[in-house]
Structure formats: structure tokens, C-alpha cells
Short mmCIF file of N, CA and C in Angstrom, two decimals:
data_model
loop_
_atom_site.label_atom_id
_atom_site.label_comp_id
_atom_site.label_asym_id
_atom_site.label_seq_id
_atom_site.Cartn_x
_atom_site.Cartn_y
_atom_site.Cartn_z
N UNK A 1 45.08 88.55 130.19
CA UNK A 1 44.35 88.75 131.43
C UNK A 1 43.69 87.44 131.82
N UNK A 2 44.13 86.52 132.92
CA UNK A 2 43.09 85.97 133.01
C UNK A 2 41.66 85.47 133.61
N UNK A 3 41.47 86.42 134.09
CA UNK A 3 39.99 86.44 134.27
C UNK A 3 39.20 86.46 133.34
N UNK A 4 39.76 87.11 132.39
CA UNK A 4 38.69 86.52 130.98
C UNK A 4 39.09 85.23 130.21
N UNK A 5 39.58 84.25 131.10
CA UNK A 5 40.05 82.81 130.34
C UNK A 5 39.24 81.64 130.98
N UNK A 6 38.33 81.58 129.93
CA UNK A 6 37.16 80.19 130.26
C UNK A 6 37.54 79.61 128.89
N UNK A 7 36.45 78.35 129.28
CA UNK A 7 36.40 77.68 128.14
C UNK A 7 35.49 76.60 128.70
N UNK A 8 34.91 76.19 127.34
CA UNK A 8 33.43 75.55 127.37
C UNK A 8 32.93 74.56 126.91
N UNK A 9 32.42 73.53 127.04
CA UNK A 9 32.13 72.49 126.11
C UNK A 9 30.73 72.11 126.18
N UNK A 10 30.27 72.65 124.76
CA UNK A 10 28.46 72.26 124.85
C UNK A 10 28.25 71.10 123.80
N UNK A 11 27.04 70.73 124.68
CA UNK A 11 26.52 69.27 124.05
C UNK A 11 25.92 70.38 122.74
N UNK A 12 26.49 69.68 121.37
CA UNK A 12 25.69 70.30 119.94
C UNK A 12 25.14 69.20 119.10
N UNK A 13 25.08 67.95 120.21
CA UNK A 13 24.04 66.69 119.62
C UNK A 13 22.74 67.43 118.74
N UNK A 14 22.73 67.54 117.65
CA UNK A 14 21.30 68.28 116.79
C UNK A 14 21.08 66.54 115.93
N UNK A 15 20.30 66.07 116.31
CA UNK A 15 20.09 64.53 115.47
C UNK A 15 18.62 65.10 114.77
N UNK A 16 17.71 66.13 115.07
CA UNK A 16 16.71 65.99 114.67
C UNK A 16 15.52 65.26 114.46
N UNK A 17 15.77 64.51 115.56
CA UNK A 17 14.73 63.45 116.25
C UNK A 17 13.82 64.45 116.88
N UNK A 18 12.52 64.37 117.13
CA UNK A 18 11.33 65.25 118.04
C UNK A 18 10.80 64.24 118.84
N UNK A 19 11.47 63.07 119.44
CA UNK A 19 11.29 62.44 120.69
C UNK A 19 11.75 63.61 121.65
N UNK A 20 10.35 63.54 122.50
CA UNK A 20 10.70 63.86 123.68
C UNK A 20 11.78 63.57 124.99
N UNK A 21 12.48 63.04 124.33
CA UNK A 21 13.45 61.73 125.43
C UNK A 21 13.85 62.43 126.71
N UNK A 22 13.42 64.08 126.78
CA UNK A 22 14.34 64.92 127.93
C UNK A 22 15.99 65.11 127.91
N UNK A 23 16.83 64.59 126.48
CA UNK A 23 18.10 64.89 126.43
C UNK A 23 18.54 66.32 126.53
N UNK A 24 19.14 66.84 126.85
CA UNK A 24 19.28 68.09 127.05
C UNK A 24 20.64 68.71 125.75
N UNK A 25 19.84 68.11 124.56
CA UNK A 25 20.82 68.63 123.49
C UNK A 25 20.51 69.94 123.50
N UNK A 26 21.88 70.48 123.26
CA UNK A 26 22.62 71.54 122.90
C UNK A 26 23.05 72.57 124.71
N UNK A 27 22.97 71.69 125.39
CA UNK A 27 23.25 72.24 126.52
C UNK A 27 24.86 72.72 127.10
N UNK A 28 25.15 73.09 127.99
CA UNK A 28 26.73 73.13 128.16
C UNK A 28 26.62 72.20 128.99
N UNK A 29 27.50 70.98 128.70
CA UNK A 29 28.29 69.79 129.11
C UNK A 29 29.17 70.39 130.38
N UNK A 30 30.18 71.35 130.02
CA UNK A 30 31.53 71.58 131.17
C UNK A 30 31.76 73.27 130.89
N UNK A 31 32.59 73.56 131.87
CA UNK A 31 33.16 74.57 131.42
C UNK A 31 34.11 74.65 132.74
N UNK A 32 35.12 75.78 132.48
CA UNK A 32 36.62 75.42 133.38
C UNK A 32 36.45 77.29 133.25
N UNK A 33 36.91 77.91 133.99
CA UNK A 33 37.63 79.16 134.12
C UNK A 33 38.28 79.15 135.00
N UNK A 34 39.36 80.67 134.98
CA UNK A 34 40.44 81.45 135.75
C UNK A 34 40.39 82.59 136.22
N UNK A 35 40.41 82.69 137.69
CA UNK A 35 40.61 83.94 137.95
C UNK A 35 41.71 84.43 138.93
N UNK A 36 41.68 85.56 138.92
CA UNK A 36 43.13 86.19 139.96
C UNK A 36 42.67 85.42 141.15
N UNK A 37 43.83 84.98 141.67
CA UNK A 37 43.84 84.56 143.08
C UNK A 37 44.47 85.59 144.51
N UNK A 38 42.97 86.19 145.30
CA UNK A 38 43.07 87.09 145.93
C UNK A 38 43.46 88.62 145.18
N UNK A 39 42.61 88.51 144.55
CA UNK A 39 42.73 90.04 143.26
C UNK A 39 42.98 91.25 144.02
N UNK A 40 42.82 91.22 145.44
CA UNK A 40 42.67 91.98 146.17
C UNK A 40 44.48 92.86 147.11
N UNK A 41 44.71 91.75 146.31
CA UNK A 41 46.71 91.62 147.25
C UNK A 41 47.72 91.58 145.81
N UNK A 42 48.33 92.38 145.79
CA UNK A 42 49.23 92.31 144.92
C UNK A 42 50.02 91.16 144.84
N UNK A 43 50.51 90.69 145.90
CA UNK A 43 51.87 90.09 146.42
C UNK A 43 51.32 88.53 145.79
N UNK A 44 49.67 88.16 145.56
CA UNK A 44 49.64 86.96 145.13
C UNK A 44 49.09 87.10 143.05
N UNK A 45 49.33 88.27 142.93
CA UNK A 45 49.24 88.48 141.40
C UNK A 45 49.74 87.48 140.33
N UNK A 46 51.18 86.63 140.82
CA UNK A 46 51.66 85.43 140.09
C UNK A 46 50.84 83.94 139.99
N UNK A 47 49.60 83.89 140.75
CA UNK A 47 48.74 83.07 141.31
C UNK A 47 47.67 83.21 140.93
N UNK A 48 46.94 81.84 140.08
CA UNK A 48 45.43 81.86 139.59
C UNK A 48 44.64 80.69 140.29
N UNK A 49 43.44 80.91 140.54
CA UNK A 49 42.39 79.71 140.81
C UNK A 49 41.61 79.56 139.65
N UNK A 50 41.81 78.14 139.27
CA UNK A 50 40.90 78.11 138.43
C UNK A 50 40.15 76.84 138.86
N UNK A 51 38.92 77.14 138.52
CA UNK A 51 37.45 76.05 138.65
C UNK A 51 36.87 75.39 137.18
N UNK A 52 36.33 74.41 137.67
CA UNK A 52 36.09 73.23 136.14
C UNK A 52 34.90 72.69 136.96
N UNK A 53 33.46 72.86 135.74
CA UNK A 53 32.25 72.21 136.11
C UNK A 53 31.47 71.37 135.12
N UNK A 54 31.19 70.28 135.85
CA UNK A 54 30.57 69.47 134.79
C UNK A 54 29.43 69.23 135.23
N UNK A 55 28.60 68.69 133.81
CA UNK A 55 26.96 68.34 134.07
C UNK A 55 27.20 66.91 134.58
N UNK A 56 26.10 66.62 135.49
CA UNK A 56 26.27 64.86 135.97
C UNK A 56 26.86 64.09 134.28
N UNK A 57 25.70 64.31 133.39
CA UNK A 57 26.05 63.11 132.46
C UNK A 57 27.08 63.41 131.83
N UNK A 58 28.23 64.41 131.88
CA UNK A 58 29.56 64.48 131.43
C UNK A 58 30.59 63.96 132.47
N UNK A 59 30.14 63.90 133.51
CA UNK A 59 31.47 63.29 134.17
C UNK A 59 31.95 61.44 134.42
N UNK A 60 32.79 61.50 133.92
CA UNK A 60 33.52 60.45 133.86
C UNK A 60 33.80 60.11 132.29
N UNK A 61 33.53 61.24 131.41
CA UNK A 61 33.40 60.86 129.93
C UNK A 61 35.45 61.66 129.51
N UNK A 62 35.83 61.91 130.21
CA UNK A 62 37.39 62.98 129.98
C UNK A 62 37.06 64.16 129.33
N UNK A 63 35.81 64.78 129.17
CA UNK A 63 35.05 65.87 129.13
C UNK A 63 36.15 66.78 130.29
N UNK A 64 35.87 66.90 131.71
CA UNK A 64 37.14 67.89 132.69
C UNK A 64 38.89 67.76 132.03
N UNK A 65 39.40 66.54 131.87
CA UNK A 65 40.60 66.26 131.55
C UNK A 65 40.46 67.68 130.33
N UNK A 66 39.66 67.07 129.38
CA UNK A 66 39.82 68.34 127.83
C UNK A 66 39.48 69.45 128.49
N UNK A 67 38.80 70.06 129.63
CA UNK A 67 38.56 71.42 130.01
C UNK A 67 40.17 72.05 130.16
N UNK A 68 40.28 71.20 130.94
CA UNK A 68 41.64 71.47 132.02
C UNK A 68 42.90 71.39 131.24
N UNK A 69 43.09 70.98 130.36
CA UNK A 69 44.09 71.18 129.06
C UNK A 69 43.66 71.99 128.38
N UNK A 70 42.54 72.58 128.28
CA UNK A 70 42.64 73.82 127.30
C UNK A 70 42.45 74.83 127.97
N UNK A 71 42.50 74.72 129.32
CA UNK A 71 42.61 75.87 130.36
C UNK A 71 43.97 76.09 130.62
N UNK A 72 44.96 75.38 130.83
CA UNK A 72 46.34 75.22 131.04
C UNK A 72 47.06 75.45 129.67
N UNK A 73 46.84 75.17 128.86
CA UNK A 73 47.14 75.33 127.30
C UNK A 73 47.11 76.69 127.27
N UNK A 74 46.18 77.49 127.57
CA UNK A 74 45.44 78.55 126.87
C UNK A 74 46.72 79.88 128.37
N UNK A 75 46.80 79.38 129.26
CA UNK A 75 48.18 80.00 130.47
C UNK A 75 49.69 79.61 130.33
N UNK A 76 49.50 78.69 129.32
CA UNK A 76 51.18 78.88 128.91
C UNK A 76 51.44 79.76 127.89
N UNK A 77 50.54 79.29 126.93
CA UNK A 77 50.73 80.44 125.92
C UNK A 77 50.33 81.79 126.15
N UNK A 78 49.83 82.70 127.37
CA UNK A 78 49.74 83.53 127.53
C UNK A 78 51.31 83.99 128.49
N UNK A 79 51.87 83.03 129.22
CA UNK A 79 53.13 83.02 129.79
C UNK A 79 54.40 83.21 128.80
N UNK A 80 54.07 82.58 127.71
CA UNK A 80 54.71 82.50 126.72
C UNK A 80 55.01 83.79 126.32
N UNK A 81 53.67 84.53 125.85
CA UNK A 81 53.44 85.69 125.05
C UNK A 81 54.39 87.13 125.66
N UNK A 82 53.99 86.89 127.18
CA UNK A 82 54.51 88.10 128.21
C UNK A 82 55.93 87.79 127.97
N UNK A 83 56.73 86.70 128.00
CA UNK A 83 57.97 86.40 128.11
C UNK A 83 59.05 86.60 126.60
N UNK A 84 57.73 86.47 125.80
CA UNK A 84 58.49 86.89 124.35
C UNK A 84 58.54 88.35 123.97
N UNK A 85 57.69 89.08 124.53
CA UNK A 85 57.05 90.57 124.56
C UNK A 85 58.00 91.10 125.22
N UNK A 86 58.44 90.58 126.71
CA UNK A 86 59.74 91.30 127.48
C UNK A 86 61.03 90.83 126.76
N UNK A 87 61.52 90.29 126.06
CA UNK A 87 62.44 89.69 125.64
C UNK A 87 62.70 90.75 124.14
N UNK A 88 61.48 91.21 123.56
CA UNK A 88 61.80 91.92 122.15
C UNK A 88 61.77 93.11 122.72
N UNK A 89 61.37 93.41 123.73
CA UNK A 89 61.77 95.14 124.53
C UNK A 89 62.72 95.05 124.90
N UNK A 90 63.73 94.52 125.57
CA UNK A 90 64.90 94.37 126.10
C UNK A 90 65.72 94.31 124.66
N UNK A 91 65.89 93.43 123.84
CA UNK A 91 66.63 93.38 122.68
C UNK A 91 66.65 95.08 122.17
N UNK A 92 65.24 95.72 121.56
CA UNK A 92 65.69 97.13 121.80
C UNK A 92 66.15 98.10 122.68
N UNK A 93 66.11 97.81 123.26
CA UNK A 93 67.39 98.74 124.50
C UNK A 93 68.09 97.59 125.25
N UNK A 94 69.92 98.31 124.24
CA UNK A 94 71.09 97.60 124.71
C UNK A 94 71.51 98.09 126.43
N UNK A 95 70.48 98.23 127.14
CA UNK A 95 70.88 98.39 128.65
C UNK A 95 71.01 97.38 129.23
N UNK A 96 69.89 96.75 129.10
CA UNK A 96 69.19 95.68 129.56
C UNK A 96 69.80 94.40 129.63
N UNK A 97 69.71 93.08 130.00
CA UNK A 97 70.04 91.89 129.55
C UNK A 97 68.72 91.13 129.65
N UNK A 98 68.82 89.95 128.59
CA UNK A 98 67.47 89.22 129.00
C UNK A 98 67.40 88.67 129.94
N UNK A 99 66.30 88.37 130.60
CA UNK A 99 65.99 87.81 131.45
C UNK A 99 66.28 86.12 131.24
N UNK A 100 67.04 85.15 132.04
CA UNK A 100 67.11 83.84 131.84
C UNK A 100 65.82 83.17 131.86
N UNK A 101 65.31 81.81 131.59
CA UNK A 101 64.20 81.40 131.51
C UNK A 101 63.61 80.97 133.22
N UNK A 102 64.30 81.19 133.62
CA UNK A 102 63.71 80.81 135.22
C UNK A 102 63.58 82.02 136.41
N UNK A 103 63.94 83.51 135.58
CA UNK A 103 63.37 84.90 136.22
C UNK A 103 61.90 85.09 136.12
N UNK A 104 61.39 85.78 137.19
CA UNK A 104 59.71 85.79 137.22
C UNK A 104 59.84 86.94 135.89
N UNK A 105 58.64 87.00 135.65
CA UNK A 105 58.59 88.01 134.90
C UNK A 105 57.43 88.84 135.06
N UNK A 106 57.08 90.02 134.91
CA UNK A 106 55.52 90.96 136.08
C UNK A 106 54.69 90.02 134.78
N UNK A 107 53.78 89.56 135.70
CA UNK A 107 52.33 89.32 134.81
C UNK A 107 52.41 87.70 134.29
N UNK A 108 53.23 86.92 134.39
CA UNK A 108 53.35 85.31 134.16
C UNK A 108 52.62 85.07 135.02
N UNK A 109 51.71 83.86 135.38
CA UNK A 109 51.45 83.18 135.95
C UNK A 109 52.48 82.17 136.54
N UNK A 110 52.43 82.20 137.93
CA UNK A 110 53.27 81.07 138.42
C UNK A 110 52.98 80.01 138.97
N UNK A 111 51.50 80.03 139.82
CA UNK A 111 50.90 78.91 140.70
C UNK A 111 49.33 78.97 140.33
N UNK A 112 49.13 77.65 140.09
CA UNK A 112 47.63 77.30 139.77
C UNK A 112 47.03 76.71 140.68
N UNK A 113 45.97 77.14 141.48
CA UNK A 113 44.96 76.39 142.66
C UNK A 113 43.76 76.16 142.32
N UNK A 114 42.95 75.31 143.06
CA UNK A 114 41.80 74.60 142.72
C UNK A 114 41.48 74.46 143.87
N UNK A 115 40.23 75.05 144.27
CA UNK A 115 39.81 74.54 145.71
C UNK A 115 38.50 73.93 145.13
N UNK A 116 38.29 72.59 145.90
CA UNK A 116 37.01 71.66 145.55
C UNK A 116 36.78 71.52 146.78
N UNK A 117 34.72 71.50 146.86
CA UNK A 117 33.95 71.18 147.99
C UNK A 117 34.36 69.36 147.97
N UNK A 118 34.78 69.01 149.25
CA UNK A 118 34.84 67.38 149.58
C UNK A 118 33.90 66.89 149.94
N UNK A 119 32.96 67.04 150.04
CA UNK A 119 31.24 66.33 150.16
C UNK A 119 31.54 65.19 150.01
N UNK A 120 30.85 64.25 150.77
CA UNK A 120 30.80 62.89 150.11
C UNK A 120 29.23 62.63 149.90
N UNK A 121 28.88 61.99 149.03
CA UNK A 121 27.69 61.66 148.13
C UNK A 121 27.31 60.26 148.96
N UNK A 122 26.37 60.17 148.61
CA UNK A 122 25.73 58.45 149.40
C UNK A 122 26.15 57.50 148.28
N UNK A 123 26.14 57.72 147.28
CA UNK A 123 26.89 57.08 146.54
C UNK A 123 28.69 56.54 146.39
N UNK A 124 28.55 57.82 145.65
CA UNK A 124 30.46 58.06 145.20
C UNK A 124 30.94 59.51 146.04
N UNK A 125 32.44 59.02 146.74
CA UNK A 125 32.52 60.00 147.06
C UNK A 125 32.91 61.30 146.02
N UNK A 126 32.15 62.38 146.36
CA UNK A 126 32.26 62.96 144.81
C UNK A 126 33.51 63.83 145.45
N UNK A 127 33.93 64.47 146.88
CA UNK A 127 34.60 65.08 146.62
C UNK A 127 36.29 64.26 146.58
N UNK A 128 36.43 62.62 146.86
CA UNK A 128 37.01 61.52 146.65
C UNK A 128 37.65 61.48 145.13
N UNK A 129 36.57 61.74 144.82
CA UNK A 129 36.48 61.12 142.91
C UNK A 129 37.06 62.79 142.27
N UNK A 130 36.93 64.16 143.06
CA UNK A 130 37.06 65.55 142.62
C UNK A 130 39.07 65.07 143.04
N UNK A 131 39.48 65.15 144.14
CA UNK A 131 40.75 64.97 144.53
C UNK A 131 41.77 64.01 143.75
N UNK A 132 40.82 62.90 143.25
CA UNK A 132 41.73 61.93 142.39
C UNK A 132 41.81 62.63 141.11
N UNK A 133 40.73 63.63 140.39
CA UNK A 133 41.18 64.23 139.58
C UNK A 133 41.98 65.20 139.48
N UNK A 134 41.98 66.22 140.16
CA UNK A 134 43.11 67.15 140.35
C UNK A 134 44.86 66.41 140.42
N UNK A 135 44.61 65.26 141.79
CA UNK A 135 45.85 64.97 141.71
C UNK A 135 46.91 64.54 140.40
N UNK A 136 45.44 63.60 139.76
CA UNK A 136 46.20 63.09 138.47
C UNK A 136 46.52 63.68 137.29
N UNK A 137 46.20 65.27 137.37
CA UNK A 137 46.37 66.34 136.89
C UNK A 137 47.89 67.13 137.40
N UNK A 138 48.76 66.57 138.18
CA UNK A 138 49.87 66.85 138.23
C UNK A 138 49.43 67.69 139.44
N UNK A 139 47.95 68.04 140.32
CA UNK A 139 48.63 69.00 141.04
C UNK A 139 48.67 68.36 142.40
N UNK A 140 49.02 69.21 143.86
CA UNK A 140 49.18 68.80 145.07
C UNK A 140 48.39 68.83 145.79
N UNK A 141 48.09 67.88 146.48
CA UNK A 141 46.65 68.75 147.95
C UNK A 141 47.59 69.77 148.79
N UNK A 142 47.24 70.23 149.37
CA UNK A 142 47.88 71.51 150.02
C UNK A 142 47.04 71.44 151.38
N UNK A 143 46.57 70.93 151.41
CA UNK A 143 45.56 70.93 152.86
C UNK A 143 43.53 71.21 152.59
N UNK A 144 43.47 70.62 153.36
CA UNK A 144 41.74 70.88 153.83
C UNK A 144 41.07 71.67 154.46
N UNK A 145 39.92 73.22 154.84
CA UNK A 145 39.68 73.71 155.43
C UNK A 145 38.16 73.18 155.99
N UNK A 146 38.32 72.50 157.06
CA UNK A 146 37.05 71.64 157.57
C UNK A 146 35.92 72.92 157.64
N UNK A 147 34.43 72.53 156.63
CA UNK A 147 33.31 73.16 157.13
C UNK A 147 33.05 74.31 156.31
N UNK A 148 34.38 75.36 155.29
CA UNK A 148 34.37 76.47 155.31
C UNK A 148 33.01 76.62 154.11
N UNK A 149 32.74 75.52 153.42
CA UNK A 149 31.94 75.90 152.66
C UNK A 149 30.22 75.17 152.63
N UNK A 150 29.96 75.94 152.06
CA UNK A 150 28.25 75.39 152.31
C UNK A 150 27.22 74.93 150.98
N UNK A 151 27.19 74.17 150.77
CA UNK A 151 26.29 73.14 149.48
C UNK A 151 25.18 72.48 149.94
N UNK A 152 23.95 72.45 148.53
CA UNK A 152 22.93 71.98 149.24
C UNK A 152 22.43 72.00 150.18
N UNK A 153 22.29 72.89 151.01
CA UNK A 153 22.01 72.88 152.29
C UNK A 153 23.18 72.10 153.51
N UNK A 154 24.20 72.09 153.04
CA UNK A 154 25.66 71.31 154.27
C UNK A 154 26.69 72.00 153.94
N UNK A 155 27.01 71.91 155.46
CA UNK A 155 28.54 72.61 155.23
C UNK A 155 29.70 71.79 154.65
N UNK A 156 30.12 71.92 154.00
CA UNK A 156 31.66 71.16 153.59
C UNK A 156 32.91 71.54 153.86
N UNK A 157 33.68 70.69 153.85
CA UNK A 157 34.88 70.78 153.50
C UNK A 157 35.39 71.52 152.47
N UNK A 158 37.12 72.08 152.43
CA UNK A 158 37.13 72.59 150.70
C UNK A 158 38.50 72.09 150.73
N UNK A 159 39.06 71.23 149.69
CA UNK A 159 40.32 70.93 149.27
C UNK A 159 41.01 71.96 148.82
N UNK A 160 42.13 72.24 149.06
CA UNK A 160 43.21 73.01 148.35
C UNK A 160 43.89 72.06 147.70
N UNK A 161 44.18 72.40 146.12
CA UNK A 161 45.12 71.76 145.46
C UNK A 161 46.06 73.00 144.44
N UNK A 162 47.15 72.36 144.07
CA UNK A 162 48.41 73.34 143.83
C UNK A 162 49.08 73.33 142.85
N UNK A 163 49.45 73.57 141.55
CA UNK A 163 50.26 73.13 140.62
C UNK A 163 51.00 74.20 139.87
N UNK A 164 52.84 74.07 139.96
CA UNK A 164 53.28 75.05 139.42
C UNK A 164 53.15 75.53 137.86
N UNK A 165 52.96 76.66 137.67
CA UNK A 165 53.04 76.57 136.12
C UNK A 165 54.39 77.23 136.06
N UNK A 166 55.15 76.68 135.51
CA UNK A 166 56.53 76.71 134.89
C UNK A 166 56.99 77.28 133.41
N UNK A 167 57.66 77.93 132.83
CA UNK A 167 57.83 78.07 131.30
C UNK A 167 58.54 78.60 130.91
N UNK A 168 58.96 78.79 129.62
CA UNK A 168 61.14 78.93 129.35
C UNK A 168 60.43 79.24 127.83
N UNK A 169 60.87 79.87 127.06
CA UNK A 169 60.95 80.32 125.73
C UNK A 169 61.47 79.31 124.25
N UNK A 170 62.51 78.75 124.79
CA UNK A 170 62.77 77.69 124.19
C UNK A 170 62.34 76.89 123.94
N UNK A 171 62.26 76.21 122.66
CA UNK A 171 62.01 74.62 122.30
C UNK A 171 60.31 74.32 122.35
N UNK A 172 59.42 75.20 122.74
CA UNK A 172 58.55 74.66 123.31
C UNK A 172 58.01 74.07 124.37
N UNK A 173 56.74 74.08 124.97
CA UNK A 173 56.46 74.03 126.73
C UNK A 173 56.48 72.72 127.07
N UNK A 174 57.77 72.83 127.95
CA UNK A 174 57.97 70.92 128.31
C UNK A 174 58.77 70.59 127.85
N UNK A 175 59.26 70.60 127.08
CA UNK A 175 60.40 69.43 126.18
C UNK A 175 61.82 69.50 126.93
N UNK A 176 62.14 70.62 127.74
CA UNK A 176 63.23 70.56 127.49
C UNK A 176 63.32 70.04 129.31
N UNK A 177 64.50 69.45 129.35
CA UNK A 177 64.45 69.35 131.05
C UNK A 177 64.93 70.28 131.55
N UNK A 178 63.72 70.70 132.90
CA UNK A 178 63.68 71.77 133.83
C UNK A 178 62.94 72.95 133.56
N UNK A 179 62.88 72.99 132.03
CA UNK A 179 61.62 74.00 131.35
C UNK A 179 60.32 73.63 131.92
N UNK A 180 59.83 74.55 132.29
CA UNK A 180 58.32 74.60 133.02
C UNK A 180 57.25 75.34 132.25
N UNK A 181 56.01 74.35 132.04
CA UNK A 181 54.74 74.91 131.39
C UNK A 181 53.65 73.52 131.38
N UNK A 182 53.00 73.86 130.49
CA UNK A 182 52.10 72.62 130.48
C UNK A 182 52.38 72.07 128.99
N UNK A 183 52.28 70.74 128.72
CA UNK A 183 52.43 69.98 127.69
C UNK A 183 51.75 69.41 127.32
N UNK A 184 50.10 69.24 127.66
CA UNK A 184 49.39 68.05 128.14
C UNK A 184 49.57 67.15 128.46
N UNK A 185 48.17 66.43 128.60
CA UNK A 185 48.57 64.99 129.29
C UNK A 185 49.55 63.86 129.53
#
């Protein structure tokens, strides 16, 4: 299921120092989850959004990169699981044929989205610096919805970004050419 697929990364700095320094040991650093995309429509059931948040002082550390691989990690092998599960039901009943590795199958995940607020910061553009990460994450922009969202008190922008998740039974996720899944980085 994945709506119950997060994952988390907390600061467990315990040095045992009693300086006051204001570090915020043992805090959560990041965390990434998944949920149905439009839970509400069947027809997009093959489709997840998933979101990844970091504390200011985790970003730029590859703190999101490790979210986002063990968020993608954690949807192949659940793609995996459904596809090996239909594959040992079919083997018991000689009606059937298996399914080839490039048939949908009910309940795989097929498309992963990410919508990010594009704000730009007086600084860095953060939603600049949000888009270069996704992209370099293999996925696509898909378009911009000017305004739709509202932060800090401003309306924003929201990026759509897109990435197929792909996956085949064989060999393991990735290796083989045209097999689709995630491999990491």
C-alpha cells in the first residue's frame, strides 16, 4: 500500500555536551512519503505523488538524494512483490499464461509525480534549486500551474514533475535493457 510508505531521517547526534549551542539534536533532518495520486479516481490508481522535506540545515548535505532512493527503492520492491505474487498464482492455474514483463499488472505502480512550490527566495531560488533536484533525479517537468498554491503568506507557483517507474522480474531492477524500475543513483 503506498500510502503507508515514508521514510525518515533524524538527526541522532547524542555527543553529550550540555552546551546550550541551540543544535537541534535528535530532530528529524528529512523525510519523503507516498501517496495515491487522486485516490479519489480509479483510472489514476497506477500513479503516486510523492513529497520529500528537509530541515534548512539538511539541505544541500544529499540527505533528499538518500530520501528519494529509499522512497523509490522501497516502490520497486513493492512492484516487484505484486508481480511475483501474480506470477505464482498463474503458475497454479494452467489456464492462465504469465503475464510478459511489460503488462500492467492491478496494483504496480506506474508513474511517480512531485509537485514543488516554485517560490523564489531573496536569496536562492529555492523553487530553482527544488526543480534541479527532481530533474536530476531522472524525472520530467510536466508543466507549471501559475499561483495555485499559497506559502508564507504568497501565492506560488507549483511544478509538476514526472518519472516512470518501470519493472520486469528478471535479473534485478535495471540491469537489463528496457527493464524498468529504480536502481539508484
Amino acid at each position: 500500500n503506498p500510502s503507508s510508505n515514508a521514510v525518515a531521517i533524524v538527526n541522532d547526534d547524542d555527543d553529550d555536551d550540555d552546551d546550550d549551542d541551540g543544535d537541534d539534536d535528535g530532530g528529524v533532518l528529512g523525510y519523503s512519503y507516498v501517496v495515491p495520486f487522486r485516490a479519489e479516481r480509479p483510472a489514476y490508481n497506477p500513479t503516486v505523488e510523492t513529497s520529500l522535506f528537509l530541515a534548512p540545515a539538511a539541505t544541500g548535505s544529499g540527505l533528499g538524494t538518500q530520501l528519494l532512493h529509499q522512497t523509490l527503492q522501497s516502490l520497486t520492491q513493492l512492484n516487484k512483490t505484486l508481480r511475483l505474487h501474480r506470477l505464482h498464482r498463474l503458475h497454479k492455474s494452467e489456464e492462465e499464461q504469465p503475464a510478459p514483463d511489460t503488462e500492467y499488472i492491478e496494483g504496480e505502480i506506474q508513474h511517480i509525480v512531485a509537485l514543488v512550490a516554485m517560490e523564489q527566495t531573496e536569496d536562492v531560488g529555492q523553487g530553482t534549486r527544488a526543480a534541479r533536484f527532481w530533474r536530476r533525479e531522472g524525472f520530467k517537468e510536466v508543466g507549471v500551474m501559475g499561483g495555485v498554491g499559497r506559502k508564507f503568506g504568497r501565492w506560488v507557483d507549483v511544478g509538476g514533475f514526472q518519472r516512470e517507474m518501470l519493472v520486469g522480474v528478471g535479473g534485478g531492477v535495471g540491469e537489463e535493457e528496457g527493464e524498468r524500475g529504480f536502481a539508484g543513483g
